[in-house]
C-alpha atoms as a printed R data frame, in Angstrom:
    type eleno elety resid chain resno      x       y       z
1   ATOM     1    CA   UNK     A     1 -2.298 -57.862 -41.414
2   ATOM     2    CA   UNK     A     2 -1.151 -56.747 -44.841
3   ATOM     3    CA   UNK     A     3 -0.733 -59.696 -47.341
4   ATOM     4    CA   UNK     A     4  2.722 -59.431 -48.716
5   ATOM     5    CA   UNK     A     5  2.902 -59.582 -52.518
6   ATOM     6    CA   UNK     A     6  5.103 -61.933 -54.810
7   ATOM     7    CA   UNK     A     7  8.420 -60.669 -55.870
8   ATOM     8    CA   UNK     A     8  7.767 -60.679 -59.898
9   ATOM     9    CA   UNK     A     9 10.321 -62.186 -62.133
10  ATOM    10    CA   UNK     A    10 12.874 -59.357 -63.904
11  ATOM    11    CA   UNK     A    11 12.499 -58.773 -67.490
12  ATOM    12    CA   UNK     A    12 15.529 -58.796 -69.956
13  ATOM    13    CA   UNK     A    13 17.548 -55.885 -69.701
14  ATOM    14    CA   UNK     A    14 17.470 -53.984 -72.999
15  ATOM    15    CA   UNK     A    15 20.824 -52.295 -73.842
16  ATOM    16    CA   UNK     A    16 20.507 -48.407 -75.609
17  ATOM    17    CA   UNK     A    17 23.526 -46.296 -76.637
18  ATOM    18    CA   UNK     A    18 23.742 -43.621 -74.406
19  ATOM    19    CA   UNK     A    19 22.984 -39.917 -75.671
20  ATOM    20    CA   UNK     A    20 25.136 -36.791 -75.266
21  ATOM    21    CA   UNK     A    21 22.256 -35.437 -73.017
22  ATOM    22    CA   UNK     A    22 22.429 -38.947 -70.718
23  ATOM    23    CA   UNK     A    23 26.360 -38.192 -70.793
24  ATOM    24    CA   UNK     A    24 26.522 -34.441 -70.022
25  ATOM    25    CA   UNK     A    25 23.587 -34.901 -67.027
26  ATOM    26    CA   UNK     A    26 25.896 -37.839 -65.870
27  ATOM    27    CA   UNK     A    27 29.043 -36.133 -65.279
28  ATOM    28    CA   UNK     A    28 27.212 -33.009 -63.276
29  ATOM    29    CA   UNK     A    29 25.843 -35.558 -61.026
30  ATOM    30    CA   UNK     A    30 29.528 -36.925 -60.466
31  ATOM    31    CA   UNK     A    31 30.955 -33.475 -60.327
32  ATOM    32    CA   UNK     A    32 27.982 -32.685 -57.086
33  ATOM    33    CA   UNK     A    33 28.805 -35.684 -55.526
34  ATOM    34    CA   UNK     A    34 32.243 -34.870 -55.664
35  ATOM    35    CA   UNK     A    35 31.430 -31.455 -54.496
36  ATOM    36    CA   UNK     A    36 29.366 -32.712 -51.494
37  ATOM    37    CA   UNK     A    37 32.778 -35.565 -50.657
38  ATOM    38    CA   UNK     A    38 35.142 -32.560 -51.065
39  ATOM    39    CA   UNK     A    39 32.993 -30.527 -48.339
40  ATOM    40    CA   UNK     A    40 32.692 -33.183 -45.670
41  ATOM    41    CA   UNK     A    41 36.218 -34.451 -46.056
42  ATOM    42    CA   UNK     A    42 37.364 -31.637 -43.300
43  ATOM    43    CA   UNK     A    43 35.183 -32.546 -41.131
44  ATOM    44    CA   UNK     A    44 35.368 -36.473 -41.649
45  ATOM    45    CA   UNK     A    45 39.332 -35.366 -41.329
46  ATOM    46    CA   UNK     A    46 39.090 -33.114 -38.051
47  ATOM    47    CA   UNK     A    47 36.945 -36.208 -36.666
48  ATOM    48    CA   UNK     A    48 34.260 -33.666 -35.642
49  ATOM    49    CA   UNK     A    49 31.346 -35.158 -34.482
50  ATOM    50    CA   UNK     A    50 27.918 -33.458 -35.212
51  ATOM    51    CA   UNK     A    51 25.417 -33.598 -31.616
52  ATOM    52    CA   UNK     A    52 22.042 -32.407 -31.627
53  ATOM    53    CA   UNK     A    53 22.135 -30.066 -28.442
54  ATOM    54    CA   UNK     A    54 20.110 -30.609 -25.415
55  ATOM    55    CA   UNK     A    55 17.116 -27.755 -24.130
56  ATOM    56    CA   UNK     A    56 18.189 -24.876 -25.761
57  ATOM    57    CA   UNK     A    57 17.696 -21.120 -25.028
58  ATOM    58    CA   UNK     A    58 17.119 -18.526 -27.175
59  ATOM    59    CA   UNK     A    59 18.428 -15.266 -27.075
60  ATOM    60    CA   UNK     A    60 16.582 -13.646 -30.558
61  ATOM    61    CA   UNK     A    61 13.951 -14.340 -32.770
62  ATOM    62    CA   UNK     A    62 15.784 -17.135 -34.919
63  ATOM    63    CA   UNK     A    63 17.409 -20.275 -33.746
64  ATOM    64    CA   UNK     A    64 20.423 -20.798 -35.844
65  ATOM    65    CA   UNK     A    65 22.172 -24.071 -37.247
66  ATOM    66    CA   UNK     A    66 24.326 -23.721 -34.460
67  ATOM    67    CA   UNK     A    67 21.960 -23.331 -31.651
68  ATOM    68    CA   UNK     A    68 20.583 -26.720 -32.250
69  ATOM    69    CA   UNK     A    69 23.897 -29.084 -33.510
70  ATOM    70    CA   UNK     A    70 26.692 -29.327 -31.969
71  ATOM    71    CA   UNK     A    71 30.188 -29.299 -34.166
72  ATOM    72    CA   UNK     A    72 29.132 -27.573 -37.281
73  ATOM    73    CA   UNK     A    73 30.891 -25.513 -39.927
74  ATOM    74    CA   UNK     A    74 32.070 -21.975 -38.339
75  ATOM    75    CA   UNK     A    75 30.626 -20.486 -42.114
76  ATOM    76    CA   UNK     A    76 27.060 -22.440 -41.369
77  ATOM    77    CA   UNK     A    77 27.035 -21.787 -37.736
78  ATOM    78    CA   UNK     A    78 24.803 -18.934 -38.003
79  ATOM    79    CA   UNK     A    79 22.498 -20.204 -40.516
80  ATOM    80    CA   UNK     A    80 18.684 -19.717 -38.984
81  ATOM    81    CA   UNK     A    81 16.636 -22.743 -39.613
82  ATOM    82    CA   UNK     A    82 13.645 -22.018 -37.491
83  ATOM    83    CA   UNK     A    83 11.672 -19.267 -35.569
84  ATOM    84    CA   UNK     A    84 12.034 -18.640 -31.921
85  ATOM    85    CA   UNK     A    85  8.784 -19.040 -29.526
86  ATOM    86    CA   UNK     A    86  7.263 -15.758 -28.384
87  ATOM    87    CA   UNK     A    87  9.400 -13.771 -25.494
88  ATOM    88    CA   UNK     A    88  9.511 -15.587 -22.162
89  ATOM    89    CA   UNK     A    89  7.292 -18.466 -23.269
90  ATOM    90    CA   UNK     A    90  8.212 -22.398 -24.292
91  ATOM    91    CA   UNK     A    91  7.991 -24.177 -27.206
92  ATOM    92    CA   UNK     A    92  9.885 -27.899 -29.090
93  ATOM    93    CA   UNK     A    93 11.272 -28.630 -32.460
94  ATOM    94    CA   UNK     A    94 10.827 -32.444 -33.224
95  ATOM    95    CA   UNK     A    95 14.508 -33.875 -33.894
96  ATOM    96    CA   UNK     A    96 13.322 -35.382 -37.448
97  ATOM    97    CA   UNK     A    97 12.509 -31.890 -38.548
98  ATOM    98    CA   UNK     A    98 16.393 -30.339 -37.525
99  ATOM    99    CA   UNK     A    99 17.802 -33.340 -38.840
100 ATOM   100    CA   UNK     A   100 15.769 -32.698 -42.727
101 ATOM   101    CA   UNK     A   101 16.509 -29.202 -42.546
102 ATOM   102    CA   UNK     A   102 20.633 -30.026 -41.140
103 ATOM   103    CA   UNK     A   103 20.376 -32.505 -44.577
104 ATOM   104    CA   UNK     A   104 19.169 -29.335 -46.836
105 ATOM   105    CA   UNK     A   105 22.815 -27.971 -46.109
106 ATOM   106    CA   UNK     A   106 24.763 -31.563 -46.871
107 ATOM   107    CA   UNK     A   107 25.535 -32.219 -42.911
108 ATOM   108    CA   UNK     A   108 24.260 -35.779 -42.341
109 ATOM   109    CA   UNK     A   109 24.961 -38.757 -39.716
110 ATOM   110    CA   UNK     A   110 23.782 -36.246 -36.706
111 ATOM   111    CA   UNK     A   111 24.038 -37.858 -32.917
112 ATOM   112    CA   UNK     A   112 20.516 -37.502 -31.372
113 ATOM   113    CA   UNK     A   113 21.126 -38.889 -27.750
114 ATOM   114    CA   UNK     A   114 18.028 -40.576 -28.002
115 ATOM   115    CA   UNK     A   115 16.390 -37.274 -27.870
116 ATOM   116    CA   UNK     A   116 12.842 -37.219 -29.512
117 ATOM   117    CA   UNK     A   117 12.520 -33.614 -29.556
118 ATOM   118    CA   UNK     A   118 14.299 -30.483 -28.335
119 ATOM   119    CA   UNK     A   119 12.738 -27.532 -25.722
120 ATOM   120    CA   UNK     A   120 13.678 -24.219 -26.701
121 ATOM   121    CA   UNK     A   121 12.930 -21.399 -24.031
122 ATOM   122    CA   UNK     A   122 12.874 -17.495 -25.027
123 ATOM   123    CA   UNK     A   123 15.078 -15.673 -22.821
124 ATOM   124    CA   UNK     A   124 13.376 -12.256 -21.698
125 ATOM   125    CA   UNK     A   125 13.594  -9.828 -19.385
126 ATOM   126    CA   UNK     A   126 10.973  -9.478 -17.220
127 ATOM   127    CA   UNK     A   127 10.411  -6.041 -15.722
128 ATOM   128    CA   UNK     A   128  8.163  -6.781 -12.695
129 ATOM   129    CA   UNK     A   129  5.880  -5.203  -9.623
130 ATOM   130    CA   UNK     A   130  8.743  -3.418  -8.335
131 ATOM   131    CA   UNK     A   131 10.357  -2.238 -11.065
132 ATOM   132    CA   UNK     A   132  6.511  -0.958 -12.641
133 ATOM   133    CA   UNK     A   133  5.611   0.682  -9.158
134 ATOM   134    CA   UNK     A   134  9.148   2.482  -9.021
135 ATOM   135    CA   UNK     A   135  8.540   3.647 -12.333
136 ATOM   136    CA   UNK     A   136  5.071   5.103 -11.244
137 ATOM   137    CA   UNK     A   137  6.589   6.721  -8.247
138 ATOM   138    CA   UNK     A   138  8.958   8.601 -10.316
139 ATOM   139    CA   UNK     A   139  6.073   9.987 -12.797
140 ATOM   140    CA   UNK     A   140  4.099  11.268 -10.135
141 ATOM   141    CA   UNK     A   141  6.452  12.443  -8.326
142 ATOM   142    CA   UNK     A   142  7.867  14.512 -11.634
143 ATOM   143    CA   UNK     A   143  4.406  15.293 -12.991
144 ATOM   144    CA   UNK     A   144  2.127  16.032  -9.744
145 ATOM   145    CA   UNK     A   145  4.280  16.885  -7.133
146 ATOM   146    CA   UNK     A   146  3.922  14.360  -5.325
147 ATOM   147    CA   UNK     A   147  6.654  12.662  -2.390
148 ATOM   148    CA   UNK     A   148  7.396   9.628  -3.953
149 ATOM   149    CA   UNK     A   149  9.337   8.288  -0.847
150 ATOM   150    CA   UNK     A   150  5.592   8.474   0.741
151 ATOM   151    CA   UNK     A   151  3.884   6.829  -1.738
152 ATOM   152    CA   UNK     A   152  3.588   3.057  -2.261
153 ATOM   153    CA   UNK     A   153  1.513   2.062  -5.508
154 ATOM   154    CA   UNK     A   154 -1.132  -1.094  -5.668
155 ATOM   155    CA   UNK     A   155 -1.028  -2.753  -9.327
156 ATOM   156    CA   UNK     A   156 -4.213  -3.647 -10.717
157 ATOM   157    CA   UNK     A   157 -4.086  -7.380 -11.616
158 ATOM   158    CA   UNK     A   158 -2.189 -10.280 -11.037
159 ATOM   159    CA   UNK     A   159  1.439  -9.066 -10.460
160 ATOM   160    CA   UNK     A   160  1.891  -7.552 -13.911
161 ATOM   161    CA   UNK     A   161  5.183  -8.395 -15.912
162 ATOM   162    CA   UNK     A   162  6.654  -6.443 -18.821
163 ATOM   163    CA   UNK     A   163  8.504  -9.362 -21.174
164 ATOM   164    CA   UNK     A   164 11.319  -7.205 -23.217
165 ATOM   165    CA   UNK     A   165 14.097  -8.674 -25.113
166 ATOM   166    CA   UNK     A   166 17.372  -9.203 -23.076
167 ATOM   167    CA   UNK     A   167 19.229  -6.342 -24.982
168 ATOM   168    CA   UNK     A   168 16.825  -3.525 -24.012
169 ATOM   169    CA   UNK     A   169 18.260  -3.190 -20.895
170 ATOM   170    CA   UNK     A   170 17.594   0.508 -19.471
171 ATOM   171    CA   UNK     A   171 15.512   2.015 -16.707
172 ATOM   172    CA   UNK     A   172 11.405   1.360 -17.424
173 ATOM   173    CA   UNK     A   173  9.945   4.880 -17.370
174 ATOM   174    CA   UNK     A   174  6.295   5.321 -17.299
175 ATOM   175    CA   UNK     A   175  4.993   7.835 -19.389
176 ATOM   176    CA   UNK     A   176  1.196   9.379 -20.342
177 ATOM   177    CA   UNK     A   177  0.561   8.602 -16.566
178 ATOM   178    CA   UNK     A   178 -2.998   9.908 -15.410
179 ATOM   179    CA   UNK     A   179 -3.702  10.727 -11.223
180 ATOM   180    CA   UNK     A   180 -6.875  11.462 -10.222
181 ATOM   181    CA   UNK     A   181 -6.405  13.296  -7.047
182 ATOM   182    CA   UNK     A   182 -9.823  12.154  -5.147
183 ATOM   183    CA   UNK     A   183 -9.805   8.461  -6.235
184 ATOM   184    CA   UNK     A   184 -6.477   8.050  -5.793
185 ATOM   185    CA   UNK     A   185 -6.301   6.207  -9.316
186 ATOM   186    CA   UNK     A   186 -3.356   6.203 -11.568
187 ATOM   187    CA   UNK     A   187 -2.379   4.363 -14.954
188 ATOM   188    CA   UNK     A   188  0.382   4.979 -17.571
189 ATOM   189    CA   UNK     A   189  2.072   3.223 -20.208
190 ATOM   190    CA   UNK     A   190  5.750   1.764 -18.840
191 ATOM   191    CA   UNK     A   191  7.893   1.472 -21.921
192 ATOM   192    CA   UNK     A   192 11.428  -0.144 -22.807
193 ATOM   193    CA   UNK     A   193 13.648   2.109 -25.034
194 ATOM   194    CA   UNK     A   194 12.044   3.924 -27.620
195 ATOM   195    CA   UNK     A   195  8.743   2.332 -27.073
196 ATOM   196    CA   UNK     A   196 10.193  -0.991 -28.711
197 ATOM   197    CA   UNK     A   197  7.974  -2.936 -25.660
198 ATOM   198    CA   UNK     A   198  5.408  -1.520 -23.517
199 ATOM   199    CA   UNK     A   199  2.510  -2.768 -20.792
200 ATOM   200    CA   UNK     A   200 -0.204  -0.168 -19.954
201 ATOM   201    CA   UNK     A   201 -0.923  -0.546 -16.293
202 ATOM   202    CA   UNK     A   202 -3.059   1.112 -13.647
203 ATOM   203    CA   UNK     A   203 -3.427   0.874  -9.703
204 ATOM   204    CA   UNK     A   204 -3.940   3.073  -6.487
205 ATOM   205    CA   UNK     A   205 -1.081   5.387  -5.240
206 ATOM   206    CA   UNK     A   206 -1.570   5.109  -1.344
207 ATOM   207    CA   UNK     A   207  0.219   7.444   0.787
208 ATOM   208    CA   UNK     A   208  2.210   5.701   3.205
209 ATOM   209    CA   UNK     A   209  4.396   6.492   6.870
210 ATOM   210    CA   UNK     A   210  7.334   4.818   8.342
211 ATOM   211    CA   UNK     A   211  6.575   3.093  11.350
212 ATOM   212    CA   UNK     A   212  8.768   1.015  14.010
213 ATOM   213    CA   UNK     A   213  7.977  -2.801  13.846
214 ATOM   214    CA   UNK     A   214  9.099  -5.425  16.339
215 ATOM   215    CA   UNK     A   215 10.979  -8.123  14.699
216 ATOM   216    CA   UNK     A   216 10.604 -10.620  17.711
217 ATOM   217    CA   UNK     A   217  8.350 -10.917  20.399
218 ATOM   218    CA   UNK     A   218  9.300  -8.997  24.536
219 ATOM   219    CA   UNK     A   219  7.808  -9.685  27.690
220 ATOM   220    CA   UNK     A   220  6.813  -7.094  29.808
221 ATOM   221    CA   UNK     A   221  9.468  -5.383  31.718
222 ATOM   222    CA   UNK     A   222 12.110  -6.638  28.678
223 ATOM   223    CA   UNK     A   223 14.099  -3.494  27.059
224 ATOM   224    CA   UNK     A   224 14.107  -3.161  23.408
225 ATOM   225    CA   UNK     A   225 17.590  -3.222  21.286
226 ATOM   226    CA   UNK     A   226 18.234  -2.048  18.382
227 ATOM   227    CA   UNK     A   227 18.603  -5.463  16.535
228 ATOM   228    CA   UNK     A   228 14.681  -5.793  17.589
229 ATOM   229    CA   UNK     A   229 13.319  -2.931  15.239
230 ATOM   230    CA   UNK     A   230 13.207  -2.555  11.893
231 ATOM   231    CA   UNK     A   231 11.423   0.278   9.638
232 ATOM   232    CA   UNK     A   232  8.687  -0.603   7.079
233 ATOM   233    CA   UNK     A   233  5.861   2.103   5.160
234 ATOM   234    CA   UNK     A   234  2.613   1.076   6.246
235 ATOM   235    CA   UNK     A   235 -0.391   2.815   4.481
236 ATOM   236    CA   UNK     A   236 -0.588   5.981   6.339
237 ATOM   237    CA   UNK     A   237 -4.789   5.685   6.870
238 ATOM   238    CA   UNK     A   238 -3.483   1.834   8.000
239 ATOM   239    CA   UNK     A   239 -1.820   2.885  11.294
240 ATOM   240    CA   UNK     A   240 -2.951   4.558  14.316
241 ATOM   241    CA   UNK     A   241 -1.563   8.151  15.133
242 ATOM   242    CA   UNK     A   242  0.609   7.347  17.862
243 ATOM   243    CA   UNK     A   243  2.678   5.155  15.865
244 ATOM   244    CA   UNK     A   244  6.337   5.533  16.953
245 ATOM   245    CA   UNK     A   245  8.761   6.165  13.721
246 ATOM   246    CA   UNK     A   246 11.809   6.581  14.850
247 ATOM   247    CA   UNK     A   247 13.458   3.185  16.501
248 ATOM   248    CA   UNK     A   248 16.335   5.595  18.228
249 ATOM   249    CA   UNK     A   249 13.932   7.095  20.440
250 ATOM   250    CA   UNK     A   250 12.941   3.875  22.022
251 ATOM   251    CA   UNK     A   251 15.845   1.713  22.357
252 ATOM   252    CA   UNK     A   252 16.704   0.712  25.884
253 ATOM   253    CA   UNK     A   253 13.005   1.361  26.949
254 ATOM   254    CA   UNK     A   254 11.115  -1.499  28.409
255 ATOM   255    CA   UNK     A   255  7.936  -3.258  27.398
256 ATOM   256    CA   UNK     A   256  4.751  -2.481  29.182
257 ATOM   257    CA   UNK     A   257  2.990  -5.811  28.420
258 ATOM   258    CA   UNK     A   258  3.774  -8.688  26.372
259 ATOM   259    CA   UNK     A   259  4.417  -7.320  22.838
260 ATOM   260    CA   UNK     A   260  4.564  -9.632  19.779
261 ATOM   261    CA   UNK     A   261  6.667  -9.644  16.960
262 ATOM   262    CA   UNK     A   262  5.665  -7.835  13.661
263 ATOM   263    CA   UNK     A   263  3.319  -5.268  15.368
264 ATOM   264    CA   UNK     A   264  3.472  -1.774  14.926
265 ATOM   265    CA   UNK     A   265  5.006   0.001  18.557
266 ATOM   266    CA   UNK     A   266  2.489   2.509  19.669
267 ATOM   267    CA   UNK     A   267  3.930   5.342  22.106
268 ATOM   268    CA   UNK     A   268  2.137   3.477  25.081
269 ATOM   269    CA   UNK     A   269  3.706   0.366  23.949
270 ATOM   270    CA   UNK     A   270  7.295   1.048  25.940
271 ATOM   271    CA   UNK     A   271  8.592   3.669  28.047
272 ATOM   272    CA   UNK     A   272 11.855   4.385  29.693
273 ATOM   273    CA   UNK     A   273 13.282   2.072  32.497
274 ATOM   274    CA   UNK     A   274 12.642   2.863  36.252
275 ATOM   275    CA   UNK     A   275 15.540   4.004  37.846
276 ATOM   276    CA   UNK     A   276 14.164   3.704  41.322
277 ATOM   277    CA   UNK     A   277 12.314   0.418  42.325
278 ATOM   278    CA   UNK     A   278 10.435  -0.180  45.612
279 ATOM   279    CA   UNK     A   279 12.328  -1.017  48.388
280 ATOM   280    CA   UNK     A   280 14.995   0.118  47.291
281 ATOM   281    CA   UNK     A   281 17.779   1.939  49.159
282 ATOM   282    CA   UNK     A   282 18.589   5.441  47.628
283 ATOM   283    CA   UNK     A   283 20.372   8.373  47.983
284 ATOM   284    CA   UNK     A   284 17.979  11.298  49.267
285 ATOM   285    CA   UNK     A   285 19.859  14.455  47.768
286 ATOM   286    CA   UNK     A   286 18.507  18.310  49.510
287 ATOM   287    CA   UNK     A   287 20.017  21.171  48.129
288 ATOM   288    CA   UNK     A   288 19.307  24.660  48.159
289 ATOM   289    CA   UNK     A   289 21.529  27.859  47.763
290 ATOM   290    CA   UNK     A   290 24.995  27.001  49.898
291 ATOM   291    CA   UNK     A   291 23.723  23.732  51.348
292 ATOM   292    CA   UNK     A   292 24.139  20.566  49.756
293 ATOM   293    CA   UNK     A   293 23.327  17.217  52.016
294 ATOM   294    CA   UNK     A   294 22.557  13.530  50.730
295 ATOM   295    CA   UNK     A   295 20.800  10.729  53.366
296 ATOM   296    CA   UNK     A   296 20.116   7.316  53.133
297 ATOM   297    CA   UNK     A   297 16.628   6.437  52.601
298 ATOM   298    CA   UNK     A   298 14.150   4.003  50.956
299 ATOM   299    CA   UNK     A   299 12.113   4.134  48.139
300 ATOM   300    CA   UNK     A   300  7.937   3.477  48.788
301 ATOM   301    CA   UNK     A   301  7.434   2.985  45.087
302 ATOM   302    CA   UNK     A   302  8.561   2.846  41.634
303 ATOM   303    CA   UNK     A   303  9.921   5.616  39.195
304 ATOM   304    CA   UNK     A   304 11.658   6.397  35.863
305 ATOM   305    CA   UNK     A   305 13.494   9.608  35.485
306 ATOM   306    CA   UNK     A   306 11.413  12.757  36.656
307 ATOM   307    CA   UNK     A   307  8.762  10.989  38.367
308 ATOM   308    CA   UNK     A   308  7.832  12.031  41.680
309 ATOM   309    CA   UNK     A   309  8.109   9.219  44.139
310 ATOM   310    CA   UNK     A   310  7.893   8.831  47.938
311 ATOM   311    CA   UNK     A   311 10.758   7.853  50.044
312 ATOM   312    CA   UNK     A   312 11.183   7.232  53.697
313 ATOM   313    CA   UNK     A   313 14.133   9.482  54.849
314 ATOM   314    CA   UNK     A   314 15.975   6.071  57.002
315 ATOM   315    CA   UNK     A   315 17.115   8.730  60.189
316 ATOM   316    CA   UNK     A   316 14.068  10.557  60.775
317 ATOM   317    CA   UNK     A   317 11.351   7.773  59.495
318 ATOM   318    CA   UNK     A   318  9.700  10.785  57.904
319 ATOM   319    CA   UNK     A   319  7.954  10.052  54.454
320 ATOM   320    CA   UNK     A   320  9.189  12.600  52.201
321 ATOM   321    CA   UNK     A   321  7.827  13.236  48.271
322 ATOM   322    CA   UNK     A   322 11.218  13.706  46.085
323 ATOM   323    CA   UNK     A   323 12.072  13.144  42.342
324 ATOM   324    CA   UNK     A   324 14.452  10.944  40.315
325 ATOM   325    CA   UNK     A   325 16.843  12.080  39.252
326 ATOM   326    CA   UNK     A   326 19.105   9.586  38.551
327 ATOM   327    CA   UNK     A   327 19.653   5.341  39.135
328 ATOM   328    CA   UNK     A   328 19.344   5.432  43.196
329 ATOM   329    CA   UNK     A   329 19.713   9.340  43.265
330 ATOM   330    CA   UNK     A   330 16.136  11.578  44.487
331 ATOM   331    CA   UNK     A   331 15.967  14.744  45.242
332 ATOM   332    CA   UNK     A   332 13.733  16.649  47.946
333 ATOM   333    CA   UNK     A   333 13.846  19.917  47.504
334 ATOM   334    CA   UNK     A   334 12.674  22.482  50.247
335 ATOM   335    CA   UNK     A   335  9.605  23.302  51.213
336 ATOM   336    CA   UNK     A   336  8.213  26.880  49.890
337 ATOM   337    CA   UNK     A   337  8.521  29.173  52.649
338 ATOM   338    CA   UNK     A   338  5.039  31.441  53.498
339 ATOM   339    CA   UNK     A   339  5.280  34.935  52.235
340 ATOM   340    CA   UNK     A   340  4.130  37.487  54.781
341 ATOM   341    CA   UNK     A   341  1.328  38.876  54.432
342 ATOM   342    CA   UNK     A   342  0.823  42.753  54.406
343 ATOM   343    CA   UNK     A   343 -1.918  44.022  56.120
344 ATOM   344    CA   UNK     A   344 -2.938  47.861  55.060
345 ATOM   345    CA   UNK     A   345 -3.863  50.316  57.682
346 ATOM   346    CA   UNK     A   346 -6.963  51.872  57.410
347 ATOM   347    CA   UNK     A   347 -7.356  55.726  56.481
348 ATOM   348    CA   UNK     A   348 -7.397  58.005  58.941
């Protein structure tokens, strides 16, 4: 512990006639301190109460008197007192050091809150993945020819991010874009404005297809709906060649095993409903030119539309081969009738 010295006795006051210089610098303090009274009397008046603000974000590269108080002048409002922290990052300002530099411009007796220090965030935008690979896409579709619809670009990295300030808010375009053809490589510059921010960036451009996927999982035998499909681009060297792409086609077929959700439907994968089961009792239709009859029979197997099944006509108990034609409905159609055969004559 510091010993604590002895308070030493005062000596006589000696009184001096005061100088015109003691006089003049006298009366300039008074007139200051009158100055400074005059100035906080509207405020002291309006009964305006001066609040040192919570976090704080920052929308430039200054933060201003009013950024970090609360209640302060309209005229000193704008006054910067210290320097933003870099776009899209975090920084503090220790209270003490606002409430010296708030003193510098005669504003005392600020409210802390207890607070310590103040967080200050840079607002940025951020111009991400999507926006980069979009911006890609457009280049090479512009400068190569290329189907940008059919391309889907992988970013080199880390999910890149361009940090740009809030006002520069028009379309990234990539420019001085390179393609190499056989590698597949590309990299470009994607700018903000006039160049006024910028990220160089390079990846793989990967052609890609659109492909049916299941969005929930069918038993064999279920039909597919049209809530049960959805259409991604898969990398085109990624999927096999029988891929189906176009979900219209298949609704209302029917599994033919167990398929699960999020798989890619191959053409093998479904096929149209039978129409005909086995067993079943159908309508045997025989037609030809003037004649039109229809018999009960039953079906001896299984078949969608076209397929050739066999059906037991239910009158004659003859098995006869017919063709769906519709749910129930077959068809037999005659049998072909022998030509005649021509036999030549020999020469005389």
């Amino acid at each position: 512990m510091h010993a604590l010295r002895p308070i030493r006795p005062a000596a006589p006051l000696a009184v001096t006639p005061l100088s015109r210089g003691t006089i003049g610098r006298t009366l300039f303090a008074l007139a200051a301190f009158m100055a400074m009274t005059l100035f906080a009397l509207p405020l002291m008046a309006a009964g305006t109460a001066l609040r040192l603000r919570g976090d704080v974000t920052a929308r430039g590269d200054t933060l201003s008197l009013g950024d970090l108080v609360e209640g302060v002048p309209a005229e000193l409002a704008a006054r910067p007192l210290f320097r933003a922290p870099a776009l899209g990052s975090i920084g503090t300002i220790q209270a003490r050091r606002i409430i010296e530099s708030v003193a510098a411009l005669g504003l005392t007796g600020i409210e802390t809150g207890g607070r310590v220090q103040v967080t200050v965030q840079r607002a940025a935008r951020r111009v991400g993945p999507p926006e980069i690979e979009a911006a890609l896409k457009r280049a090479l579709e512009t400068g190569y020819g290329l189907d940008a619809k059919a391309l889907s670009v992988r970013l080199d990295g880390d999910a890149p991010v361009l940090l740009a300030p809030l006002d520069l808010d028009g379309q990234a375009v990539a420019v001085d874009v390179t393609f190499d053809p056989r590698s597949r490589r590309v990299a470009g510059l994607i700018v903000l404005g006039e160049r006024q921010a910028s990220l160089r960036v390079g990846g793989v451009a990967v052609e890609t297809r659109e492909v049916a996927v299941l969005t929930r999982s069918l038993n064999r035998g279920e039909a597919v709906a049209s809530a049960d499909l959805t259409l991604e681009r898969r990398p085109r060297d990624a999927v096999p060649a029988d891929v189906q792409g176009a979900p219209s086609l298949v609704v209302g077929q029917v599994a033919q095993r167990p398929l699960s959700a999020g798989s890619v439907l191959r053409s093998g994968d479904v096929a149209p409903p039978d129409l005909v089961a086995r067993g079943d009792s159908v309508a045997i239709v025989f037609e030809t030119p003037g004649v039109s009859l229809s018999m009960r029979g039953v079906a001896n197997e299984s078949g969608r539309l076209g397929a050739s099944v066999s059906v037991t006509n239910g009158a004659s108990k003859k098995v006869l081969q017919a063709v769906v034609i519709g749910p129930g409905r077959v068809s037999v159609s005659p049998a072909p009738q022998p030509q005649p055969v021509l036999q030549a004559s020999a020469a005389p």
